[in-house]
Short mmCIF file of C-alpha atoms in Angstrom, two decimals:
data_model
loop_
_atom_site.label_atom_id
_atom_site.label_comp_id
_atom_site.label_asym_id
_atom_site.label_seq_id
_atom_site.Cartn_x
_atom_site.Cartn_y
_atom_site.Cartn_z
CA MET A 1 0.00 0.00 0.00
CA SER A 2 2.76 2.39 0.94
CA SER A 3 4.82 1.45 -2.13
CA THR A 4 3.06 3.98 -4.35
CA LEU A 5 4.97 7.16 -5.02
CA LEU A 6 2.18 9.44 -3.85
CA GLU A 7 1.90 7.53 -0.56
CA VAL A 8 5.65 7.87 -0.07
CA THR A 9 5.30 11.61 -0.66
CA ARG A 10 2.45 11.92 1.83
CA ALA A 11 4.36 9.90 4.47
CA ALA A 12 7.47 12.04 3.96
CA HIS A 13 5.53 15.26 4.50
CA GLU A 14 3.97 13.76 7.63
CA ASP A 15 7.40 12.76 8.98
CA VAL A 16 8.72 16.28 8.44
CA GLU A 17 5.79 17.85 10.29
CA ARG A 18 6.05 15.39 13.19
CA LEU A 19 9.78 16.02 13.56
CA GLU A 20 9.23 19.79 13.54
CA ARG A 21 6.67 19.48 16.35
CA LEU A 22 9.04 17.16 18.21
CA ILE A 23 11.87 19.71 18.01
CA VAL A 24 9.62 22.46 19.36
CA LYS A 25 8.45 20.25 22.21
CA ASP A 26 12.01 19.22 23.08
CA LEU A 27 13.29 22.80 23.13
CA GLN A 28 10.44 23.87 25.41
CA ASN A 29 11.86 21.63 28.16
CA GLU A 30 14.65 23.33 30.07
CA PRO A 31 17.39 20.72 30.73
CA PRO A 32 18.38 20.55 34.43
CA SER A 33 22.06 19.79 33.83
CA GLY A 34 24.85 20.25 31.33
CA LYS A 35 24.71 16.59 30.35
CA ASP A 36 20.98 16.79 29.59
CA ARG A 37 21.54 20.01 27.66
CA LEU A 38 24.17 18.26 25.51
CA TYR A 39 21.84 15.33 24.82
CA GLN A 40 19.00 17.70 23.93
CA SER A 41 21.17 19.57 21.42
CA HIS A 42 22.23 16.34 19.73
CA ARG A 43 18.64 15.07 19.59
CA VAL A 44 17.55 18.27 17.90
CA ARG A 45 20.52 18.10 15.55
CA ASN A 46 19.70 14.51 14.55
CA ASN A 47 16.08 15.46 13.89
CA ILE A 48 17.16 18.41 11.75
CA GLU A 49 19.43 16.16 9.69
CA THR A 50 16.54 13.72 9.23
CA ILE A 51 14.31 16.58 8.05
CA ILE A 52 16.97 17.71 5.58
CA ALA A 53 17.41 14.19 4.17
CA THR A 54 13.64 13.70 3.86
CA SER A 55 13.24 17.08 2.17
CA GLU A 56 15.92 16.20 -0.37
CA LYS A 57 13.99 13.04 -1.25
CA LEU A 58 10.83 15.10 -1.66
CA VAL A 59 12.62 17.49 -4.01
CA GLU A 60 13.72 14.54 -6.17
CA ILE A 61 10.14 13.23 -6.25
CA TYR A 62 8.70 16.61 -7.28
CA GLU A 63 11.36 17.07 -9.96
CA ASP A 64 10.01 13.81 -11.46
CA ARG A 65 12.91 13.21 -13.84
CA ASP A 66 11.68 9.70 -14.70
CA ASN A 67 8.01 10.81 -15.00
CA ALA A 68 7.00 8.22 -12.38
CA ARG A 69 4.91 10.71 -10.44
CA LYS A 70 3.21 11.96 -13.58
CA ASP A 71 2.34 8.41 -14.67
CA GLU A 72 0.91 7.53 -11.26
CA ILE A 73 -1.31 10.62 -11.22
CA ALA A 74 -2.51 9.76 -14.71
CA ALA A 75 -3.26 6.18 -13.59
CA LEU A 76 -5.36 7.49 -10.70
CA GLY A 77 -7.36 9.48 -13.25
CA GLY A 78 -8.12 6.30 -15.21
CA GLN A 79 -5.86 7.09 -18.14
CA THR A 80 -4.64 3.94 -19.89
CA ALA A 81 -3.07 3.12 -23.21
CA THR A 82 -6.54 2.54 -24.74
CA GLY A 83 -8.12 5.67 -23.31
CA THR A 84 -9.65 7.00 -20.09
CA ASN A 85 -11.64 4.60 -17.93
CA VAL A 86 -12.22 5.95 -14.42
CA PHE A 87 -14.33 3.02 -13.19
CA SER A 88 -11.82 0.46 -14.35
CA ALA A 89 -9.02 2.28 -12.50
CA PHE A 90 -11.18 2.53 -9.37
CA TYR A 91 -12.02 -1.18 -9.26
CA ASP A 92 -8.44 -2.16 -10.01
CA ARG A 93 -7.27 -0.13 -7.04
CA LEU A 94 -10.05 -1.56 -4.84
CA LYS A 95 -9.04 -5.06 -5.85
CA GLU A 96 -5.44 -4.28 -4.93
CA ILE A 97 -6.50 -3.05 -1.47
CA ARG A 98 -8.60 -6.15 -0.79
CA GLU A 99 -5.81 -8.41 -1.92
CA TYR A 100 -3.39 -6.68 0.39
CA HIS A 101 -5.62 -7.10 3.46
CA ARG A 102 -6.35 -10.72 2.52
CA LYS A 103 -2.64 -11.48 2.57
CA HIS A 104 -2.06 -9.46 5.77
CA PRO A 105 -5.11 -10.05 7.99
CA ALA A 106 -3.18 -9.27 11.18
CA ALA A 107 -1.99 -5.89 9.96
CA ARG A 108 -2.70 -3.11 12.40
CA VAL A 109 -2.31 0.63 12.41
CA VAL A 110 0.90 1.71 14.14
CA ASP A 111 0.66 4.83 16.24
CA ALA A 112 3.55 6.95 15.03
CA ASN A 113 3.19 9.33 17.98
CA GLU A 114 4.51 6.70 20.37
CA GLU A 115 7.59 6.17 18.23
CA TYR A 116 8.29 9.87 17.99
CA GLU A 117 7.66 10.49 21.70
CA ALA A 118 10.31 7.89 22.48
CA LEU A 119 12.82 10.10 20.68
CA LEU A 120 12.42 12.73 23.42
CA LYS A 121 13.89 10.29 25.96
CA GLU A 122 16.71 9.14 23.72
CA GLU A 123 20.29 9.70 24.93
CA PRO A 124 22.47 10.11 21.82
CA VAL A 125 25.90 8.48 21.90
CA VAL A 126 28.53 11.23 21.93
CA GLU A 127 32.15 10.10 22.19
CA PHE A 128 34.38 12.02 24.57
CA SER A 129 37.74 11.09 26.02
CA GLY A 130 38.22 10.85 29.77
CA GLU A 131 40.17 14.10 29.74
CA GLU A 132 37.33 15.93 27.96
CA ALA A 133 34.80 14.99 30.69
CA LEU A 134 31.68 15.18 28.50
CA GLY A 135 32.84 18.32 26.75
CA ARG A 136 33.82 20.36 29.80
CA TYR A 137 37.54 20.40 28.96
CA LEU A 138 39.79 20.23 25.90
CA ASP A 139 42.21 17.36 25.37
CA LEU A 140 45.21 18.87 23.56
CA HIS A 141 47.91 16.50 24.83
CA GLU A 142 48.74 15.03 21.42
CA LEU A 143 48.98 18.48 19.86
CA PHE A 144 51.05 19.63 22.83
CA ASN A 145 53.56 16.83 22.20
CA GLN A 146 53.66 17.76 18.53
CA TYR A 147 54.26 21.39 19.47
CA ILE A 148 57.14 20.89 21.92
CA ASN A 149 58.91 18.44 19.56
CA SER A 150 58.90 20.86 16.62
CA LYS A 151 61.23 23.63 15.56
CA PHE A 152 58.51 26.27 15.69
CA GLY A 153 57.46 25.28 19.23
CA ALA A 154 59.12 25.71 22.60
CA LYS A 155 59.83 23.47 25.57
CA THR A 156 57.06 24.39 27.97
CA GLU A 157 54.47 22.86 30.25
CA TYR A 158 50.98 21.84 29.20
CA SER A 159 49.36 24.60 31.27
CA ALA A 160 51.53 27.21 29.54
CA TYR A 161 50.75 25.70 26.13
CA LEU A 162 47.06 26.34 26.73
CA ASP A 163 47.89 30.05 26.88
CA VAL A 164 49.94 30.21 23.66
CA PHE A 165 48.37 27.72 21.25
CA SER A 166 45.67 30.25 20.26
CA ARG A 167 48.28 32.91 19.39
CA PRO A 168 50.13 31.60 16.30
CA HIS A 169 50.97 35.13 15.20
CA ASN A 170 53.82 35.10 17.73
CA ILE A 171 55.63 32.46 15.63
CA SER A 172 57.96 33.67 12.88
CA TRP A 173 56.58 33.27 9.36
CA LYS A 174 59.78 31.48 8.35
CA LEU A 175 58.97 28.68 10.81
CA LYS A 176 55.33 28.71 9.75
CA SER A 177 56.27 28.12 6.09
CA THR A 178 57.36 24.53 6.84
CA MET A 179 55.42 21.33 6.23
CA GLN A 180 55.76 20.49 9.91
CA TYR A 181 53.84 23.61 10.95
CA ARG A 182 51.22 23.07 8.25
CA GLU A 183 50.50 19.55 9.53
CA TYR A 184 50.35 20.81 13.11
CA MET A 185 47.86 23.55 12.20
CA GLN A 186 45.71 21.09 10.23
CA ASN A 187 45.58 18.69 13.18
CA LEU A 188 44.77 21.50 15.62
CA LEU A 189 42.01 22.89 13.42
CA GLU A 190 40.50 19.42 12.84
CA TYR A 191 40.41 18.71 16.57
CA LEU A 192 38.79 22.05 17.44
CA ILE A 193 36.18 21.57 14.71
CA TYR A 194 35.43 18.04 15.94
CA PHE A 195 35.19 19.20 19.57
CA PHE A 196 32.95 22.15 18.63
CA GLN A 197 30.62 19.91 16.63
CA ARG A 198 30.27 17.54 19.59
CA THR A 199 29.65 20.24 22.21
CA GLU A 200 27.68 22.74 20.07
CA PRO A 201 25.83 20.62 17.50
CA LEU A 202 23.22 23.32 16.80
CA GLN A 203 25.79 25.89 15.66
CA ASP A 204 26.14 26.38 11.91
CA LEU A 205 29.90 26.05 11.54
CA ASP A 206 29.83 26.51 7.75
CA ARG A 207 28.13 29.86 8.15
CA ILE A 208 30.65 30.92 10.78
CA PHE A 209 33.59 29.95 8.57
CA SER A 210 32.09 31.72 5.55
CA LYS A 211 32.15 34.99 7.51
CA VAL A 212 35.71 34.29 8.63
CA GLU A 213 36.79 33.66 5.04
CA ALA A 214 35.14 36.84 3.80
CA GLY A 215 36.91 38.96 6.40
CA PHE A 216 40.17 37.11 5.81
CA GLU A 217 40.13 37.81 2.06
CA GLU A 218 39.85 41.54 2.69
CA GLN A 219 42.64 41.55 5.24
CA TRP A 220 44.90 39.39 3.07
CA ALA A 221 44.40 41.70 0.09
CA ASP A 222 45.35 44.67 2.28
CA GLY A 223 48.25 42.81 3.89
CA GLN A 224 46.75 43.17 7.38
CA VAL A 225 46.52 39.52 8.48
CA GLN A 226 48.14 39.32 11.89
CA GLY A 227 51.49 37.55 11.63
CA TRP A 228 51.41 37.64 7.81
CA GLU A 229 51.67 41.37 7.15
CA LYS A 230 53.42 42.53 4.01
CA GLN A 231 55.70 44.51 6.27
CA GLY A 232 57.42 41.48 7.82
CA GLN A 233 58.59 41.49 11.39
CA GLU A 234 62.18 40.71 10.48
CA ASN A 235 63.17 42.99 7.62
CA GLY A 236 60.02 44.50 6.14
CA ASP A 237 59.77 42.05 3.22
CA ASP A 238 56.77 40.09 2.10
CA PRO A 239 57.13 36.57 3.56
CA ALA A 240 56.16 34.95 0.28
CA GLN A 241 58.60 37.09 -1.70
CA HIS A 242 61.51 36.77 0.74
CA THR A 243 62.71 33.33 -0.33
CA MET A 244 60.55 32.29 -3.28
CA ILE A 245 61.13 33.27 -6.90
CA ASP A 246 58.31 33.16 -9.44
CA LEU A 247 59.90 31.22 -12.31
CA ASP A 248 57.06 32.12 -14.70
CA TYR A 249 58.75 35.50 -15.26
CA TYR A 250 62.00 33.88 -16.46
CA SER A 251 62.35 32.02 -19.74
CA THR A 252 66.11 31.28 -19.65
CA VAL A 253 68.79 30.50 -17.08
CA GLU A 254 70.64 33.71 -18.01
CA GLU A 255 67.63 35.82 -17.03
CA LEU A 256 67.39 33.95 -13.75
CA MET A 257 71.08 34.63 -13.02
CA GLU A 258 70.32 38.36 -12.84
CA VAL A 259 68.46 37.78 -9.57
CA GLY A 260 71.78 37.44 -7.75
CA PRO A 261 73.55 34.67 -5.83
CA GLU A 262 71.96 35.39 -2.45
CA LYS A 263 68.39 35.32 -3.72
CA LEU A 264 69.10 32.09 -5.59
CA LYS A 265 70.65 30.57 -2.48
CA GLU A 266 67.62 31.45 -0.36
CA ALA A 267 65.20 30.04 -2.95
CA LEU A 268 67.16 26.79 -3.24
CA ALA A 269 67.34 26.43 0.54
CA ALA A 270 63.57 26.91 0.80
CA LEU A 271 63.12 24.00 -1.64
CA GLY A 272 65.60 21.76 0.17
CA LEU A 273 68.03 21.81 -2.80
CA LYS A 274 71.79 22.26 -2.72
CA THR A 275 72.83 25.90 -2.41
CA GLY A 276 76.49 25.66 -3.41
CA GLY A 277 78.24 26.32 -6.71
CA THR A 278 78.52 29.31 -8.99
CA VAL A 279 75.70 31.67 -9.84
CA GLN A 280 75.07 29.79 -13.11
CA GLN A 281 74.96 26.39 -11.36
CA ARG A 282 72.50 27.72 -8.78
CA ALA A 283 70.31 29.23 -11.50
CA GLU A 284 70.36 25.97 -13.54
CA ARG A 285 69.46 23.93 -10.47
CA LEU A 286 66.56 26.23 -9.62
CA PHE A 287 65.37 26.45 -13.23
CA LEU A 288 64.91 22.67 -13.29
CA THR A 289 61.98 23.01 -10.92
CA LYS A 290 60.03 25.06 -13.48
CA HIS A 291 59.27 22.14 -15.81
CA THR A 292 60.20 19.10 -13.70
CA PRO A 293 57.91 17.93 -10.86
CA PHE A 294 59.60 18.34 -7.54
CA GLU A 295 59.37 14.66 -6.59
CA LYS A 296 60.96 13.57 -9.91
CA LEU A 297 64.15 15.58 -9.53
CA ASP A 298 67.41 13.65 -9.35
CA LYS A 299 68.55 13.06 -5.79
CA LYS A 300 71.92 14.66 -6.52
CA HIS A 301 70.24 18.08 -6.59
CA PHE A 302 68.94 17.79 -3.02
CA ALA A 303 70.85 18.84 0.05
CA LYS A 304 71.96 16.16 2.49
CA GLY A 305 69.04 15.00 4.63
CA SER A 306 66.50 16.68 2.34
CA ARG A 307 65.94 14.05 -0.39
CA ASN A 308 62.24 13.81 0.28
CA PRO A 309 60.54 16.80 1.85
CA ASP A 310 57.71 14.54 3.09
CA GLN A 311 60.23 12.70 5.26
CA ASN A 312 61.60 15.86 6.79
CA GLY A 313 58.83 18.07 8.13
CA SER A 314 61.19 20.85 9.16
CA THR A 315 62.37 21.42 5.57
CA ALA A 316 60.46 24.12 3.78
CA VAL A 317 58.36 22.78 0.94
CA PRO A 318 57.86 24.61 -2.31
CA GLN A 319 55.25 27.11 -1.36
CA ASP A 320 53.79 29.94 -3.33
CA ILE A 321 51.60 32.71 -2.10
CA ASN A 322 48.49 30.54 -2.27
CA SER A 323 49.95 27.84 -0.01
CA LEU A 324 51.00 30.40 2.58
CA LYS A 325 47.55 31.91 2.29
CA ASP A 326 46.01 28.52 3.11
CA VAL A 327 48.06 28.30 6.30
CA ALA A 328 47.05 31.82 7.28
CA LEU A 329 43.38 30.97 6.65
CA MET A 330 43.66 27.91 8.89
CA GLU A 331 45.05 30.17 11.62
CA ALA A 332 42.12 32.57 11.22
CA LYS A 333 39.60 29.73 11.55
CA MET A 334 41.46 28.34 14.56
CA LYS A 335 41.39 31.74 16.30
CA LYS A 336 37.64 32.03 15.67
CA LEU A 337 37.04 28.62 17.24
CA CYS A 338 39.20 29.61 20.22
CA ASP A 339 37.00 32.69 20.69
CA LEU A 340 33.87 30.52 20.62
CA LEU A 341 35.46 28.04 23.06
CA SER A 342 37.06 30.67 25.32
CA LYS A 343 35.06 29.56 28.37
CA THR A 344 36.02 25.92 27.82
CA ILE A 345 39.68 26.88 27.44
CA GLU A 346 39.60 28.76 30.75
CA GLN A 347 37.96 25.78 32.46
CA THR A 348 40.65 23.52 31.00
CA LYS A 349 43.40 25.74 32.42
CA GLU A 350 41.79 25.70 35.87
CA ASN A 351 41.37 21.93 35.73
CA VAL A 352 45.02 21.39 34.76
CA VAL A 353 46.27 23.63 37.58
CA LYS A 354 43.99 21.84 40.05
CA LYS A 355 45.22 18.42 38.96
CA GLN A 356 48.82 19.44 39.50
CA ALA A 357 48.09 19.62 43.23
CA LEU A 358 46.39 16.20 43.39
CA THR A 359 47.90 12.78 43.89
CA TYR A 360 47.24 9.91 41.51
CA GLU A 361 44.74 8.33 43.91
CA GLU A 362 42.86 11.62 44.29
CA MET A 363 42.74 12.09 40.52
CA GLU A 364 41.33 8.58 40.00
CA GLN A 365 38.75 9.12 42.72
CA GLU A 366 37.69 12.42 41.20
CA ARG A 367 37.37 10.82 37.76
CA GLU A 368 35.18 8.03 39.14
CA GLU A 369 32.95 10.58 40.87
CA GLU A 370 32.58 12.55 37.64
CA GLU A 371 31.58 9.41 35.74
CA THR A 372 29.06 8.16 38.31
CA GLN A 373 27.67 11.38 39.72
CA VAL A 374 24.74 12.93 37.88
CA ASP A 375 25.24 16.59 37.25
CA THR A 376 22.18 18.38 38.66
CA GLU A 377 23.45 21.92 38.62
CA SER A 378 21.09 24.30 36.83
CA ASP A 379 21.89 27.59 35.20
CA GLU A 380 20.72 29.47 38.31
CA GLU A 381 23.14 27.54 40.48
CA ASP A 382 26.00 28.32 38.11
CA GLN A 383 25.46 32.03 38.66
CA GLN A 384 27.49 33.74 41.35
CA ILE A 385 25.49 34.19 44.58
CA TYR A 386 25.38 37.75 45.92
CA ASN A 387 26.23 37.53 49.62
CA PRO A 388 28.03 40.71 50.81
CA LEU A 389 27.20 40.07 54.52
CA LYS A 390 28.62 36.53 54.32
CA LEU A 391 25.43 35.06 55.76
CA PRO A 392 25.23 31.27 56.31
CA MET A 393 23.72 29.18 53.52
CA GLY A 394 20.28 27.65 53.93
CA TRP A 395 18.94 24.30 52.73
CA ASP A 396 18.39 25.69 49.21
CA GLY A 397 21.99 26.81 48.80
CA LYS A 398 21.12 30.51 49.20
CA PRO A 399 21.93 32.90 52.07
CA ILE A 400 19.39 32.85 54.93
CA PRO A 401 17.38 36.04 55.59
CA TYR A 402 19.17 38.72 57.62
CA TRP A 403 16.39 38.92 60.26
CA LEU A 404 16.76 35.18 60.88
CA TYR A 405 20.50 35.62 61.23
CA LYS A 406 20.05 38.36 63.86
CA LEU A 407 17.31 36.48 65.71
CA HIS A 408 19.27 33.27 66.26
CA GLY A 409 22.78 34.67 66.04
CA LEU A 410 23.75 32.09 63.43
CA GLY A 411 27.35 32.32 62.39
CA GLN A 412 28.38 34.20 65.57
CA GLU A 413 31.09 32.75 67.82
CA PHE A 414 30.70 32.72 71.63
CA LYS A 415 33.60 31.70 73.88
CA CYS A 416 33.20 30.62 77.50
CA GLU A 417 36.25 30.98 79.76
CA ILE A 418 34.61 28.81 82.43
CA CYS A 419 34.39 25.95 79.86
CA GLY A 420 38.10 26.28 79.03
CA ASN A 421 37.63 28.87 76.25
CA TYR A 422 35.42 26.45 74.31
CA SER A 423 33.66 28.06 71.28
CA TYR A 424 29.90 27.84 70.75
CA TRP A 425 28.49 28.81 67.35
CA GLY A 426 25.10 30.45 67.32
CA ARG A 427 23.01 32.06 70.01
CA ARG A 428 20.91 28.98 70.62
CA ALA A 429 23.92 26.72 71.20
CA PHE A 430 25.43 29.32 73.54
CA GLU A 431 22.30 29.52 75.72
CA ARG A 432 21.99 25.75 75.84
CA HIS A 433 25.54 25.22 77.09
CA PHE A 434 24.83 26.79 80.54
CA LYS A 435 22.96 23.59 81.44
CA GLU A 436 25.49 21.18 79.97
CA TRP A 437 28.00 19.12 81.93
CA ARG A 438 31.01 21.04 80.66
CA HIS A 439 29.80 24.32 82.16
CA GLN A 440 28.53 22.70 85.37
CA HIS A 441 31.88 21.03 85.90
CA GLY A 442 33.68 24.35 85.37
CA MET A 443 31.45 26.07 87.94
CA ARG A 444 32.03 23.33 90.53
CA CYS A 445 35.78 23.64 90.02
CA LEU A 446 35.47 27.34 90.94
CA GLY A 447 33.36 26.49 94.01
CA ILE A 448 30.40 28.42 92.59
CA PRO A 449 26.87 27.00 92.29
CA ASN A 450 25.45 26.75 88.76
CA THR A 451 22.28 28.81 89.22
CA LYS A 452 20.28 31.16 87.02
CA ASN A 453 22.14 34.07 88.54
CA PHE A 454 25.21 33.10 86.53
CA ASN A 455 23.52 32.89 83.13
CA GLU A 456 25.38 34.90 80.43
CA ILE A 457 28.48 34.94 82.70
CA THR A 458 31.44 33.45 80.80
CA ASN A 459 34.35 35.20 82.54
CA ILE A 460 35.87 33.55 85.62
CA GLN A 461 36.65 36.82 87.39
CA GLU A 462 33.11 38.14 86.84
CA ALA A 463 31.64 34.87 88.13
CA GLN A 464 33.78 35.02 91.31
CA GLU A 465 32.92 38.69 91.96
CA LEU A 466 29.19 38.00 91.51
CA TRP A 467 29.38 35.01 93.86
CA GLY A 468 31.06 37.19 96.51
CA LYS A 469 28.29 39.79 96.26
CA ILE A 470 25.62 37.10 96.58
CA GLN A 471 27.25 35.71 99.72
CA GLU A 472 27.47 39.20 101.32
CA ARG A 473 23.83 39.91 100.49
CA GLN A 474 22.60 36.59 101.86
CA GLY A 475 24.29 37.03 105.29
CA LEU A 476 22.77 34.44 107.66
CA ASN A 477 20.74 32.90 104.84
CA LYS A 478 23.69 31.11 103.41
CA TRP A 479 23.68 29.09 100.30
CA ARG A 480 22.29 25.58 100.68
CA PRO A 481 23.67 23.57 97.82
CA ASP A 482 21.67 20.45 98.65
CA LEU A 483 18.40 22.27 98.09
CA GLU A 484 19.23 25.18 95.79
CA GLU A 485 21.90 23.96 93.34
CA GLU A 486 20.30 22.78 90.11
CA TYR A 487 21.08 19.68 88.06
CA GLU A 488 19.67 18.57 84.75
CA ASP A 489 19.28 14.98 83.48
CA LYS A 490 19.47 13.82 79.88
CA GLU A 491 15.76 14.42 79.33
CA GLY A 492 16.01 18.05 80.45
CA ASN A 493 14.39 17.64 83.88
CA ILE A 494 15.68 20.01 86.60
CA TYR A 495 16.39 18.75 90.16
CA ASN A 496 18.16 20.10 93.22
CA LYS A 497 21.41 18.47 94.23
CA LYS A 498 19.89 16.22 96.93
CA THR A 499 17.11 14.86 94.70
CA TYR A 500 19.44 14.42 91.74
CA THR A 501 21.94 12.51 93.86
CA ASP A 502 19.26 10.22 95.33
CA LEU A 503 17.78 9.39 91.94
CA GLN A 504 21.19 8.79 90.48
CA ARG A 505 22.15 6.49 93.33
CA GLN A 506 18.98 4.46 92.75
CA GLY A 507 19.74 4.18 89.07
CA LEU A 508 16.60 5.99 88.01
CA ILE A 509 18.47 8.63 85.99
#
């Protein structure tokens, strides 16, 4: 039934509409974590690619290059080779439908909504290395090794490399005109593109690069590309013109000899050829490259160790202005990707510095926690919390109200000299400690009863002075510790000393 071309067209349009509604519904749900946000972006991206592929099939059907669609429409109208017969076409189609259901009696209608709804819960497979931690950090270790083992690089640490890899304009153009640098820049650009596509699948990278190329063409024409200016950093010459000679302007060796021995020597060295001999020998050797492919030259013309430029990445390859322009364009694209991934680069630097202070066991434990722990941080939690008064955090991770802080004295430190300068945090804990054993023991050591008169007294000298005044005021009515000194059991019941001692002796408290 669904084999007819018109039915395929109708089903394709239905699939496109369902996928569009599915994308809208998926984007309406705010993902609670970075992992869910990544999965959502890839789901949407996969649906968009499916829509594009389906639309391309529809375009082919509507173009109808083989006239299949036209013939099927004509058949539905009853047009045959002998003429038009609508009833015959109708009964033929009815017979086909009955025959189909006779052969497939158990056929049922499949609810496509259930299939599409399942796509909302799908977790796309996105490959990340352990170092990348689901796209939170970059993994540039291979490129770092390539950088420090090259002539254009420097011996440095990985954390320092993360600061300089996005600034290729600091490298001399002479070093950047080698095959080794070209391969390094290609690998770096490929990795950044691959990482960006995995972490930002909804970004249109082709559109971004088209803008970069348009701006680059204008800057290159004006000689304003950073690191590739016509006014070179060394001697003010154009990098492409400094060592290379355009042989199209010379038809004989004698004309080429007029360039001079030094220019010929520099051009030969850039090609990896021998630079010795007279001016005529140098010109003849260089003129061979005009009509002979570079790889077919006799090995006697090459300098020692430079027979095959592919085997020696540090030897400059024959490059014209266009090849240098390609390297400069790769640098421009790489810088644009670094701008888009600036936050990730900063997080990578912080992660590298943090790992330098961890042991191997701590690093393994942290990696296991990252793999097993579900990231539940939302965008609101990622924002910096405004807390100028440094109030304590509540159960929701936000500062408690200021009135609550003042009411309970949370975050305040109270020291009691009678308890041996022990610190109590919070007003409630400080008030409770006057009935605890630590304070009672301290009062007994001073020979002072632990009564309500000594509440809020934490200084030993003040407690002794107050006890002296109480004794003078009492006179004949002296203190009776058996009846007036208070004790508290574990349940908070208050007794005088005599009752407390009796109950304790009987084992009742």
